[in-house]
Amino acid sequence: MTDTPKQPDAPKQPEGPQTPDAPAVPETRKEIPLEVIGRRQGMFGAHGSGDTSGFGGLAAAIVLPAPAERPYGGWFDEVADELEGALEEQGLDPAVVIEKTVVDRAELTFQIAREHLLATVRTLRDDPALRFELCLGVSGVHYPGEAGRELHAVYHLRSITHTRLIRIEVTAPDADPRIPSVVSVYPTNDWHEREAYDFFGIVFEGHPALTRIMMPDDWLGHPQRKDYPLGGIPVEYKGAQIPAPDQRRSYS
């Protein structure tokens, strides 16, 4: 009787990140403190019988992640330490420049005071230990319930040198929606800032030609803001006035 040959053991998988873009912290979620900035009723802001989405009874808190505590984990601490040190070398107080640091879903976000945005992104780009050479654009977000910080501009920065990705977030109030343009540091942000201005009304000061990019130049309002009319606005077409969808005659 011949013994069955022993099968070789499966190769042991290496521990830790497998790709350059792997997060610096484990994927396992832990409880993240949350900041409640409001409550949402129904779907898309509609109330009563006008809500045909099936979510008319929805009631949910509007929350944002709270500041993270040290240690952040992996290279997140390295980036935070280097950024704070580089700001101090320029005579800036990191506690004033960086309003909040968030680690959520294995992603690192620095919330920066808008008056210090240019100094921060220039440091992130030029410091040899940081080298975030590429800005992937800017997105607008509107949180009407966050008083005094309703408008958010969100930038994703990638370091090709160090294969890292972080997020920068800057806020402005509805009453003063001005944020410095970063086109002088990241020229490819030109059209992205125009889009955020067009849809959210964020005014990027210092932009070389801040005009609408999607909507007509004479369009009223900014369509992706939460306070934009859900039914749209009346449209004039060949001399005829077409009312907004929620104001048209019902045939049912």
Coordinates of C-alpha atoms in Angstrom, one line a residue:
M1 CA 0.0 0.0 0.0
T2 CA 1.4 3.3 -1.1
D3 CA 1.1 6.4 1.1
T4 CA -0.7 9.3 -0.4
P5 CA 1.8 12.0 -1.1
K6 CA 1.5 15.0 1.2
Q7 CA 0.1 18.1 -0.6
P8 CA 2.4 21.1 -0.3
D9 CA 1.2 23.9 2.0
A10 CA -0.5 26.8 0.3
P11 CA 1.8 29.8 0.0
K12 CA 1.5 32.1 3.0
Q13 CA 0.0 35.4 2.1
P14 CA 2.1 38.4 3.1
E15 CA 0.6 40.6 5.8
G16 CA -0.1 44.3 5.4
P17 CA -1.1 46.3 2.3
Q18 CA -0.7 44.6 -1.1
T19 CA -0.8 47.6 -3.3
P20 CA 0.8 51.1 -3.2
D21 CA -2.6 52.7 -2.7
A22 CA -3.7 50.4 0.2
P23 CA -5.0 52.4 3.2
A24 CA -2.7 53.0 6.1
V25 CA -5.2 51.8 8.6
P26 CA -7.0 48.4 8.7
E27 CA -10.2 48.0 6.8
T28 CA -12.1 46.8 9.9
R29 CA -14.4 49.6 10.9
K30 CA -14.4 51.0 14.4
E31 CA -16.9 53.3 15.9
I32 CA -16.3 56.8 14.5
P33 CA -17.7 59.7 16.6
L34 CA -20.2 61.7 14.6
E35 CA -21.4 65.4 14.6
V36 CA -25.1 65.7 14.1
I37 CA -25.8 68.9 12.0
G38 CA -29.5 68.3 11.3
R39 CA -32.3 65.9 10.5
R40 CA -33.8 64.9 7.2
Q41 CA -37.5 64.1 6.7
G42 CA -38.8 62.4 3.6
M43 CA -36.9 62.1 0.3
F44 CA -35.4 64.9 -1.7
G45 CA -37.0 67.5 0.5
A46 CA -40.5 66.7 -0.7
H47 CA -43.3 66.6 2.0
G48 CA -46.7 65.1 2.1
S49 CA -48.4 63.6 -1.0
G50 CA -45.9 65.1 -3.3
D51 CA -43.3 62.5 -2.3
T52 CA -43.8 59.6 -4.6
S53 CA -40.4 58.0 -3.9
G54 CA -41.7 55.5 -1.3
F55 CA -39.5 57.2 1.3
G56 CA -42.0 59.7 2.6
G57 CA -41.7 58.4 6.1
L58 CA -37.9 58.6 6.1
A59 CA -36.4 60.3 9.1
A60 CA -32.6 60.3 9.5
A61 CA -29.9 62.4 11.2
I62 CA -27.5 64.3 9.0
V63 CA -24.1 63.6 10.4
L64 CA -20.4 64.4 9.7
P65 CA -17.4 62.5 11.2
A66 CA -15.9 64.1 14.3
P67 CA -12.2 64.9 14.6
A68 CA -10.0 61.8 14.9
E69 CA -7.6 61.2 17.8
R70 CA -3.9 60.3 17.6
P71 CA -2.5 57.9 16.6
Y72 CA -4.2 58.0 13.2
G73 CA -2.4 54.9 12.0
G74 CA 0.4 54.1 9.4
W75 CA 1.6 56.9 7.2
F76 CA -1.4 59.1 8.2
D77 CA 0.6 60.2 11.2
E78 CA 3.7 60.8 9.1
V79 CA 1.8 63.1 6.7
A80 CA 0.1 64.9 9.6
D81 CA 3.5 65.4 11.4
E82 CA 5.3 66.6 8.3
L83 CA 2.5 69.0 7.3
E84 CA 2.3 70.5 10.8
G85 CA 6.1 70.9 11.0
A86 CA 6.3 72.5 7.5
L87 CA 3.5 75.0 8.5
E88 CA 5.4 75.9 11.7
E89 CA 8.5 76.6 9.7
Q90 CA 6.5 79.2 7.7
G91 CA 5.3 80.9 11.0
L92 CA 1.8 79.4 10.8
D93 CA 0.1 77.8 13.7
P94 CA -1.1 74.3 12.7
A95 CA -4.0 74.4 15.2
V96 CA -5.3 77.5 13.4
V97 CA -4.6 76.3 9.8
I98 CA -6.0 72.7 10.3
E99 CA -9.4 73.1 11.8
K100 CA -10.1 69.3 11.9
T101 CA -8.5 66.1 11.0
V102 CA -10.7 63.2 10.1
V103 CA -9.9 59.5 9.6
D104 CA -13.0 57.7 8.3
R105 CA -13.4 54.6 6.1
A106 CA -9.6 54.3 6.0
E107 CA -9.3 57.8 4.4
L108 CA -7.5 60.9 5.7
T109 CA -9.1 64.3 5.5
F110 CA -7.7 67.7 6.6
Q111 CA -10.2 70.5 7.0
I112 CA -8.3 73.7 6.3
A113 CA -9.2 77.3 7.2
R114 CA -10.0 79.0 3.8
E115 CA -7.6 81.9 4.4
H116 CA -4.7 79.3 4.7
L117 CA -5.7 77.1 1.8
L118 CA -3.1 78.3 -0.7
A119 CA -0.2 78.1 1.8
T120 CA -1.3 74.6 2.7
V121 CA -1.7 73.1 -0.8
R122 CA 1.6 74.7 -1.8
T123 CA 3.3 73.0 1.1
L124 CA 1.7 69.7 0.3
R125 CA 2.9 70.0 -3.3
D126 CA 6.5 71.2 -2.7
D127 CA 7.6 69.6 0.6
P128 CA 9.9 66.7 -0.3
A129 CA 8.4 64.5 2.4
L130 CA 4.9 65.2 1.2
R131 CA 5.0 65.7 -2.6
F132 CA 1.3 65.7 -3.4
E133 CA 1.9 66.7 -7.0
L134 CA -1.5 66.0 -8.4
C135 CA -4.9 67.5 -7.6
L136 CA -7.7 65.4 -8.9
G137 CA -10.2 68.3 -8.9
V138 CA -12.6 69.9 -6.5
S139 CA -16.2 69.0 -5.7
G140 CA -18.8 71.1 -4.0
V141 CA -21.1 70.0 -1.2
H142 CA -24.0 71.9 0.4
Y143 CA -25.0 71.3 4.1
P144 CA -27.7 73.8 4.8
G145 CA -27.9 72.6 8.4
E146 CA -24.2 73.4 9.2
A147 CA -24.7 77.1 10.2
G148 CA -21.8 79.3 9.0
R149 CA -20.2 76.4 7.1
E150 CA -22.8 75.5 4.6
L151 CA -20.6 75.2 1.5
H152 CA -17.8 72.7 1.4
A153 CA -15.1 72.5 -1.3
V154 CA -13.4 69.1 -1.3
Y155 CA -10.0 68.4 -3.0
H156 CA -8.4 65.0 -3.6
L157 CA -4.6 65.2 -3.7
R158 CA -2.4 62.3 -4.8
S159 CA 1.3 61.9 -4.2
I160 CA 2.8 60.0 -7.2
T161 CA 6.2 60.0 -5.4
H162 CA 4.9 58.3 -2.2
T163 CA 1.8 56.6 -3.7
R164 CA -0.5 58.3 -1.2
L165 CA -4.0 59.9 -1.4
I166 CA -5.5 62.4 1.0
R167 CA -8.4 64.8 1.0
I168 CA -8.5 68.5 1.7
E169 CA -11.8 70.2 2.7
V170 CA -12.5 73.9 3.0
T171 CA -15.8 75.5 4.2
A172 CA -17.5 78.8 3.6
P173 CA -20.9 80.3 4.7
D174 CA -23.8 80.8 2.3
A175 CA -23.6 84.5 3.1
D176 CA -19.9 84.7 2.0
P177 CA -19.2 81.9 -0.4
R178 CA -15.6 82.8 -1.2
I179 CA -12.7 80.4 -1.3
P180 CA -9.3 81.0 -2.8
S181 CA -8.6 79.5 -6.2
V182 CA -5.8 76.9 -6.3
V183 CA -5.3 77.2 -10.0
S184 CA -2.0 79.0 -9.4
V185 CA -0.7 75.8 -7.6
Y186 CA -2.7 73.1 -9.5
P187 CA -3.5 74.6 -13.0
T188 CA -5.6 71.5 -13.9
N189 CA -8.2 72.6 -11.4
D190 CA -9.3 75.4 -13.7
W191 CA -12.5 73.8 -15.1
H192 CA -13.3 71.9 -11.9
E193 CA -13.5 75.2 -10.0
R194 CA -15.8 76.6 -12.8
E195 CA -18.1 73.6 -12.4
A196 CA -18.3 74.0 -8.6
Y197 CA -19.0 77.7 -9.1
D198 CA -21.7 76.9 -11.6
F199 CA -23.5 74.2 -9.6
F200 CA -22.9 75.4 -6.0
G201 CA -22.2 79.1 -6.2
I202 CA -18.7 78.9 -4.6
V203 CA -16.7 81.9 -5.7
F204 CA -13.1 80.9 -6.2
E205 CA -11.2 84.1 -5.7
G206 CA -8.2 84.5 -8.0
H207 CA -9.5 82.2 -10.7
P208 CA -8.4 83.5 -14.2
A209 CA -11.9 83.3 -15.7
L210 CA -14.6 82.2 -13.3
T211 CA -17.7 81.7 -15.5
R212 CA -20.4 79.1 -15.8
I213 CA -19.3 75.9 -17.6
M214 CA -22.5 73.9 -17.9
M215 CA -25.5 76.2 -17.4
P216 CA -26.3 79.2 -19.6
D217 CA -24.6 82.4 -18.5
D218 CA -27.9 84.0 -17.5
W219 CA -29.2 81.0 -15.5
L220 CA -30.6 81.9 -12.1
G221 CA -29.4 79.9 -9.1
H222 CA -27.1 77.0 -8.7
P223 CA -28.8 73.6 -9.4
Q224 CA -26.9 71.3 -7.0
R225 CA -27.6 73.3 -3.9
K226 CA -30.0 71.8 -1.4
D227 CA -32.1 75.0 -1.5
Y228 CA -32.6 74.9 -5.3
P229 CA -36.3 74.5 -6.2
L230 CA -37.0 70.8 -6.7
G231 CA -39.4 71.4 -9.6
G232 CA -36.9 73.6 -11.4
I233 CA -37.8 77.0 -12.8
P234 CA -40.1 78.2 -15.6
V235 CA -38.4 78.1 -19.0
E236 CA -39.1 80.4 -21.9
Y237 CA -39.1 78.6 -25.3
K238 CA -39.9 80.3 -28.6
G239 CA -41.8 83.0 -26.8
A240 CA -44.0 80.6 -24.8
Q241 CA -43.6 80.3 -21.0
I242 CA -43.3 76.7 -19.8
P243 CA -44.0 76.4 -16.1
A244 CA -41.8 74.3 -13.8
P245 CA -42.8 70.6 -13.6
D246 CA -44.3 70.9 -10.1
Q247 CA -46.5 73.8 -11.3
R248 CA -47.9 72.2 -14.4
R249 CA -51.5 71.1 -14.8
S250 CA -52.4 67.6 -13.6
Y251 CA -54.4 65.4 -15.9
S252 CA -55.1 62.6 -13.4

